[in-house]
mmCIF file of C-alpha atoms in Angstrom:
data_model
loop_
_atom_site.group_PDB
_atom_site.id
_atom_site.type_symbol
_atom_site.label_atom_id
_atom_site.label_comp_id
_atom_site.label_asym_id
_atom_site.label_seq_id
_atom_site.Cartn_x
_atom_site.Cartn_y
_atom_site.Cartn_z
ATOM 1 C CA MET A 1058 -13.816 8.531 -12.089
ATOM 2 C CA ILE A 1059 -12.124 5.151 -11.771
ATOM 3 C CA THR A 1060 -10.998 3.345 -14.931
ATOM 4 C CA LEU A 1061 -9.909 -0.259 -14.481
ATOM 5 C CA ARG A 1062 -6.995 -1.820 -16.374
ATOM 6 C CA ARG A 1063 -7.369 -5.583 -16.056
ATOM 7 C CA ALA A 1064 -4.299 -7.809 -15.863
ATOM 8 C CA GLN A 1065 -5.319 -9.915 -18.856
ATOM 9 C CA ASP A 1066 -5.666 -6.829 -21.071
ATOM 10 C CA ARG A 1067 -2.017 -5.798 -20.699
ATOM 11 C CA GLY A 1068 0.670 -6.442 -23.285
ATOM 12 C CA HIS A 1069 2.296 -9.861 -22.745
ATOM 13 C CA PHE A 1070 5.479 -11.500 -24.039
ATOM 14 C CA ASP A 1071 7.041 -14.787 -22.945
ATOM 15 C CA PHE A 1072 10.666 -15.175 -24.005
ATOM 16 C CA GLY A 1073 11.297 -18.264 -21.920
ATOM 17 C CA TRP A 1074 13.833 -16.645 -19.608
ATOM 18 C CA LEU A 1075 11.528 -13.605 -19.185
ATOM 19 C CA ASP A 1076 7.754 -13.435 -18.808
ATOM 20 C CA THR A 1077 6.759 -9.765 -19.008
ATOM 21 C CA ARG A 1078 3.455 -7.899 -18.887
ATOM 22 C CA HIS A 1079 3.073 -4.229 -19.807
ATOM 23 C CA THR A 1080 0.391 -1.964 -18.344
ATOM 24 C CA PHE A 1081 1.451 0.764 -20.801
ATOM 25 C CA SER A 1082 3.001 0.771 -24.276
ATOM 26 C CA PHE A 1083 6.559 -0.538 -24.121
ATOM 27 C CA GLY A 1084 8.977 -2.005 -26.671
ATOM 28 C CA GLU A 1085 7.066 -4.004 -29.267
ATOM 29 C CA TYR A 1086 3.770 -3.501 -27.435
ATOM 30 C CA PHE A 1087 1.880 -0.386 -28.520
ATOM 31 C CA ASP A 1088 -1.595 0.642 -27.418
ATOM 32 C CA PRO A 1089 -2.495 4.280 -28.156
ATOM 33 C CA GLU A 1090 -5.077 4.226 -25.341
ATOM 34 C CA HIS A 1091 -2.462 3.099 -22.814
ATOM 35 C CA SER A 1092 0.747 5.022 -23.515
ATOM 36 C CA GLY A 1093 1.404 6.115 -19.963
ATOM 37 C CA PHE A 1094 -0.589 8.104 -17.452
ATOM 38 C CA ARG A 1095 0.632 11.602 -16.676
ATOM 39 C CA ALA A 1096 4.298 11.214 -15.638
ATOM 40 C CA LEU A 1097 3.937 7.439 -15.174
ATOM 41 C CA ARG A 1098 5.354 6.123 -18.443
ATOM 42 C CA VAL A 1099 6.078 2.410 -17.837
ATOM 43 C CA LEU A 1100 4.739 -0.189 -15.420
ATOM 44 C CA ASN A 1101 6.049 -3.640 -16.328
ATOM 45 C CA GLU A 1102 5.579 -6.817 -14.325
ATOM 46 C CA ASP A 1103 8.555 -9.112 -14.973
ATOM 47 C CA ARG A 1104 9.385 -12.676 -14.003
ATOM 48 C CA VAL A 1105 12.984 -13.704 -14.720
ATOM 49 C CA GLN A 1106 14.174 -17.292 -14.528
ATOM 50 C CA PRO A 1107 17.122 -18.363 -12.302
ATOM 51 C CA GLY A 1108 20.518 -17.279 -13.571
ATOM 52 C CA LYS A 1109 19.025 -15.088 -16.327
ATOM 53 C CA GLY A 1110 18.563 -11.365 -16.715
ATOM 54 C CA PHE A 1111 18.992 -8.169 -18.663
ATOM 55 C CA GLY A 1112 22.531 -7.658 -19.974
ATOM 56 C CA THR A 1113 24.261 -4.286 -19.844
ATOM 57 C CA HIS A 1114 22.253 -1.618 -21.662
ATOM 58 C CA SER A 1115 21.782 2.159 -21.562
ATOM 59 C CA HIS A 1116 19.150 4.664 -20.446
ATOM 60 C CA ARG A 1117 18.986 8.439 -20.242
ATOM 61 C CA ASP A 1118 16.573 11.090 -18.954
ATOM 62 C CA MET A 1119 14.248 8.696 -17.154
ATOM 63 C CA GLU A 1120 13.522 7.928 -13.483
ATOM 64 C CA ILE A 1121 13.588 4.114 -13.269
ATOM 65 C CA LEU A 1122 12.344 2.307 -10.173
ATOM 66 C CA THR A 1123 12.339 -1.386 -9.309
ATOM 67 C CA TRP A 1124 10.137 -3.023 -6.671
ATOM 68 C CA VAL A 1125 10.760 -6.726 -6.015
ATOM 69 C CA ILE A 1126 7.709 -8.828 -5.139
ATOM 70 C CA SER A 1127 9.544 -12.122 -4.591
ATOM 71 C CA GLY A 1128 13.050 -13.429 -5.113
ATOM 72 C CA ALA A 1129 16.078 -11.171 -5.549
ATOM 73 C CA LEU A 1130 17.574 -9.034 -8.321
ATOM 74 C CA ALA A 1131 21.290 -8.266 -8.698
ATOM 75 C CA HIS A 1132 22.225 -4.821 -10.015
ATOM 76 C CA GLY A 1133 25.383 -3.377 -11.512
ATOM 77 C CA ASP A 1134 25.912 -0.039 -13.277
ATOM 78 C CA SER A 1135 28.417 2.350 -14.836
ATOM 79 C CA LEU A 1136 28.487 4.436 -11.639
ATOM 80 C CA GLY A 1137 30.192 1.500 -9.932
ATOM 81 C CA THR A 1138 27.111 0.500 -7.938
ATOM 82 C CA ARG A 1139 26.738 -3.184 -7.127
ATOM 83 C CA GLY A 1140 23.991 -4.665 -4.992
ATOM 84 C CA VAL A 1141 20.990 -6.953 -4.607
ATOM 85 C CA ILE A 1142 17.381 -5.783 -4.338
ATOM 86 C CA ARG A 1143 14.923 -7.851 -2.292
ATOM 87 C CA PRO A 1144 11.265 -7.530 -1.263
ATOM 88 C CA GLY A 1145 10.705 -4.417 0.846
ATOM 89 C CA GLU A 1146 13.424 -2.466 -0.999
ATOM 90 C CA VAL A 1147 13.017 0.118 -3.731
ATOM 91 C CA GLN A 1148 15.727 0.782 -6.273
ATOM 92 C CA LEU A 1149 15.761 4.164 -7.983
ATOM 93 C CA MET A 1150 18.052 4.870 -10.909
ATOM 94 C CA SER A 1151 17.923 8.451 -12.155
ATOM 95 C CA ALA A 1152 19.414 7.965 -15.624
ATOM 96 C CA GLY A 1153 20.029 11.655 -16.358
ATOM 97 C CA THR A 1154 22.701 12.239 -19.001
ATOM 98 C CA GLY A 1155 23.201 8.495 -19.334
ATOM 99 C CA ILE A 1156 23.784 5.328 -17.351
ATOM 100 C CA ARG A 1157 24.577 1.733 -18.301
ATOM 101 C CA HIS A 1158 23.328 -1.088 -16.100
ATOM 102 C CA SER A 1159 22.468 -4.784 -15.872
ATOM 103 C CA GLU A 1160 19.799 -6.557 -13.811
ATOM 104 C CA THR A 1161 20.051 -10.325 -13.280
ATOM 105 C CA ASN A 1162 18.542 -13.075 -11.138
ATOM 106 C CA PRO A 1163 21.410 -14.310 -8.920
ATOM 107 C CA SER A 1164 19.547 -17.429 -7.766
ATOM 108 C CA ASP A 1165 20.170 -20.824 -9.328
ATOM 109 C CA ALA A 1166 16.741 -22.090 -8.247
ATOM 110 C CA GLU A 1167 14.192 -19.318 -7.599
ATOM 111 C CA PRO A 1168 12.611 -16.982 -10.186
ATOM 112 C CA VAL A 1169 12.505 -13.270 -9.392
ATOM 113 C CA HIS A 1170 9.209 -11.395 -9.706
ATOM 114 C CA PHE A 1171 9.380 -7.605 -9.801
ATOM 115 C CA LEU A 1172 7.876 -4.375 -11.104
ATOM 116 C CA GLN A 1173 9.816 -2.007 -13.333
ATOM 117 C CA ILE A 1174 8.503 1.567 -13.241
ATOM 118 C CA TRP A 1175 9.542 4.509 -15.411
ATOM 119 C CA ILE A 1176 8.706 8.097 -14.492
ATOM 120 C CA VAL A 1177 9.281 10.939 -16.953
ATOM 121 C CA PRO A 1178 11.569 13.397 -15.094
ATOM 122 C CA ALA A 1179 10.737 17.059 -14.584
ATOM 123 C CA SER A 1180 14.226 18.022 -15.830
ATOM 124 C CA GLU A 1181 16.570 16.504 -18.390
ATOM 125 C CA GLY A 1182 20.359 16.480 -18.531
ATOM 126 C CA LEU A 1183 20.897 15.876 -14.816
ATOM 127 C CA PRO A 1184 23.819 13.848 -13.445
ATOM 128 C CA PRO A 1185 22.951 10.136 -13.225
ATOM 129 C CA ARG A 1186 22.250 8.906 -9.697
ATOM 130 C CA TYR A 1187 21.452 5.649 -7.891
ATOM 131 C CA ASP A 1188 19.511 5.105 -4.677
ATOM 132 C CA GLN A 1189 18.226 2.064 -2.801
ATOM 133 C CA LYS A 1190 16.010 2.143 0.280
ATOM 134 C CA MET A 1191 14.777 -0.637 2.562
ATOM 135 C CA PHE A 1192 11.418 -0.524 4.361
ATOM 136 C CA PRO A 1193 10.763 -2.884 7.288
ATOM 137 C CA GLU A 1194 7.648 -5.026 7.224
ATOM 138 C CA ALA A 1195 6.130 -2.938 10.020
ATOM 139 C CA ASP A 1196 6.408 0.193 7.829
ATOM 140 C CA LEU A 1197 4.398 -1.430 5.037
ATOM 141 C CA LYS A 1198 1.830 -3.294 7.119
ATOM 142 C CA ASN A 1199 -1.705 -2.001 6.600
ATOM 143 C CA ARG A 1200 -0.589 1.519 5.717
ATOM 144 C CA LEU A 1201 0.479 3.438 2.647
ATOM 145 C CA ARG A 1202 4.214 3.918 3.069
ATOM 146 C CA LEU A 1203 5.940 6.540 0.917
ATOM 147 C CA ILE A 1204 8.779 4.796 -0.938
ATOM 148 C CA ALA A 1205 9.689 7.529 -3.476
ATOM 149 C CA GLY A 1206 8.938 11.234 -3.737
ATOM 150 C CA PRO A 1207 10.358 14.568 -4.929
ATOM 151 C CA GLU A 1208 11.605 15.620 -1.498
ATOM 152 C CA ALA A 1209 12.819 12.181 -0.358
ATOM 153 C CA GLU A 1210 10.785 12.743 2.796
ATOM 154 C CA GLU A 1211 10.261 10.053 5.419
ATOM 155 C CA GLY A 1212 13.351 8.210 4.233
ATOM 156 C CA ALA A 1213 11.952 7.653 0.735
ATOM 157 C CA ALA A 1214 14.028 7.581 -2.436
ATOM 158 C CA LYS A 1215 14.217 10.888 -4.304
ATOM 159 C CA VAL A 1216 12.507 11.068 -7.704
ATOM 160 C CA VAL A 1217 12.915 14.099 -9.995
ATOM 161 C CA GLN A 1218 9.205 14.631 -10.614
ATOM 162 C CA ASP A 1219 6.093 15.739 -8.725
ATOM 163 C CA VAL A 1220 5.090 12.135 -8.075
ATOM 164 C CA LYS A 1221 4.694 10.238 -4.826
ATOM 165 C CA ILE A 1222 4.800 6.452 -4.817
ATOM 166 C CA TYR A 1223 3.427 4.430 -1.901
ATOM 167 C CA ALA A 1224 3.490 0.720 -1.082
ATOM 168 C CA ALA A 1225 1.345 -1.255 1.335
ATOM 169 C CA ARG A 1226 0.922 -4.859 2.422
ATOM 170 C CA LEU A 1227 -2.636 -5.468 3.528
ATOM 171 C CA ASP A 1228 -4.139 -8.101 5.772
ATOM 172 C CA PRO A 1229 -7.616 -9.384 4.847
ATOM 173 C CA GLY A 1230 -10.101 -6.726 5.900
ATOM 174 C CA ALA A 1231 -7.478 -3.993 6.392
ATOM 175 C CA GLU A 1232 -8.274 -0.627 4.792
ATOM 176 C CA VAL A 1233 -6.023 2.183 3.600
ATOM 177 C CA ARG A 1234 -7.249 5.490 2.252
ATOM 178 C CA ALA A 1235 -5.489 7.680 -0.302
ATOM 179 C CA ASP A 1236 -6.334 11.373 -0.512
ATOM 180 C CA LEU A 1237 -5.755 13.293 -3.753
ATOM 181 C CA ALA A 1238 -5.494 17.073 -3.908
ATOM 182 C CA ALA A 1239 -7.483 18.967 -6.535
ATOM 183 C CA GLY A 1240 -6.058 18.445 -10.016
ATOM 184 C CA ARG A 1241 -4.044 15.384 -9.067
ATOM 185 C CA ALA A 1242 -4.664 11.805 -10.169
ATOM 186 C CA GLY A 1243 -3.892 8.387 -8.797
ATOM 187 C CA PHE A 1244 -2.929 5.024 -10.201
ATOM 188 C CA LEU A 1245 -3.321 1.823 -8.204
ATOM 189 C CA HIS A 1246 -1.467 -1.380 -9.098
ATOM 190 C CA VAL A 1247 -2.162 -4.668 -7.314
ATOM 191 C CA ALA A 1248 1.132 -6.536 -6.992
ATOM 192 C CA SER A 1249 -0.341 -9.593 -5.262
ATOM 193 C CA GLY A 1250 -3.576 -10.779 -3.708
ATOM 194 C CA THR A 1251 -7.050 -9.294 -4.116
ATOM 195 C CA VAL A 1252 -8.373 -5.919 -2.997
ATOM 196 C CA SER A 1253 -11.525 -3.848 -3.220
ATOM 197 C CA LEU A 1254 -11.256 -0.298 -4.610
ATOM 198 C CA GLN A 1255 -14.407 1.694 -3.937
ATOM 199 C CA GLY A 1256 -16.328 -1.581 -4.186
ATOM 200 C CA ALA A 1257 -14.611 -2.873 -7.358
ATOM 201 C CA ALA A 1258 -12.664 -6.129 -6.998
ATOM 202 C CA LEU A 1259 -9.071 -6.011 -8.269
ATOM 203 C CA ARG A 1260 -6.743 -8.992 -8.476
ATOM 204 C CA ALA A 1261 -2.987 -9.357 -8.891
ATOM 205 C CA GLY A 1262 -1.860 -7.489 -12.002
ATOM 206 C CA ASP A 1263 -4.944 -5.280 -12.182
ATOM 207 C CA GLY A 1264 -4.595 -1.509 -12.164
ATOM 208 C CA ALA A 1265 -6.877 1.514 -11.919
ATOM 209 C CA ARG A 1266 -6.679 5.131 -13.044
ATOM 210 C CA ILE A 1267 -8.244 7.473 -10.518
ATOM 211 C CA GLU A 1268 -9.295 10.954 -11.650
ATOM 212 C CA GLY A 1269 -11.542 13.542 -10.048
ATOM 213 C CA GLU A 1270 -11.790 11.585 -6.795
ATOM 214 C CA PRO A 1271 -10.707 13.433 -3.635
ATOM 215 C CA SER A 1272 -10.227 10.193 -1.720
ATOM 216 C CA VAL A 1273 -10.356 6.453 -2.374
ATOM 217 C CA ALA A 1274 -10.373 3.444 -0.056
ATOM 218 C CA VAL A 1275 -8.537 0.186 -0.738
ATOM 219 C CA ILE A 1276 -9.511 -2.857 1.336
ATOM 220 C CA GLY A 1277 -7.648 -6.149 1.400
ATOM 221 C CA GLU A 1278 -9.943 -8.982 0.385
ATOM 222 C CA THR A 1279 -7.057 -11.417 0.851
ATOM 223 C CA ALA A 1280 -3.499 -10.739 1.949
ATOM 224 C CA ALA A 1281 -2.354 -8.278 -0.711
ATOM 225 C CA GLU A 1282 0.425 -5.942 -1.781
ATOM 226 C CA ILE A 1283 -0.293 -2.698 -3.630
ATOM 227 C CA LEU A 1284 1.494 0.284 -5.114
ATOM 228 C CA PHE A 1285 -0.227 3.667 -5.286
ATOM 229 C CA PHE A 1286 0.960 6.589 -7.427
ATOM 230 C CA ASP A 1287 -0.059 10.178 -6.594
ATOM 231 C CA LEU A 1288 0.495 12.108 -9.844
ATOM 232 C CA ALA A 1289 0.497 15.819 -10.679
#
């Protein structure tokens, strides 16, 4: 069964400096029918204006990933990590017993467009940890590239949960296929462009829950970027 979650049906807030859309309940947005999907708790699409950002704040016992679609995002945290995340890089912050961080747009001209993803960890009370991985364009081109997983295989970031997260950049007409083992579920998010999922057209911001399907095909209708979650 495939259940579509259309972009326009998500929670939406525009604070001027931040335009944010929530696939699942988050902050002041609550929808009892969309309060996460298995271990996938948050999937926010954020656009932050130049020179603006999220000031220092705290998290604990959550796996927090960032995937930049365009622009750049500067990061700083209480572990002493400093860096900039750009398209093709995944940031993973395992908050554990507690971490303080800030995320800001370092540009004075270009907005930053990114996805913020929260995964409920399999274990609580772990030491906080930061990871950042870069994936060349060739790794993402017309294939599902593992960017985060429980074993950190294939150079992916390590996430403390039985979840695998893949990214792909598709040319028009290119097809990728995702296989799901019995009992597992998938979630597809279209970051940009337009794709076809088992014949259903999905546009940027659309998502889809996938349950009871052993395999699904995603075809690029235009140039597109997708994230796919394989969930226990």
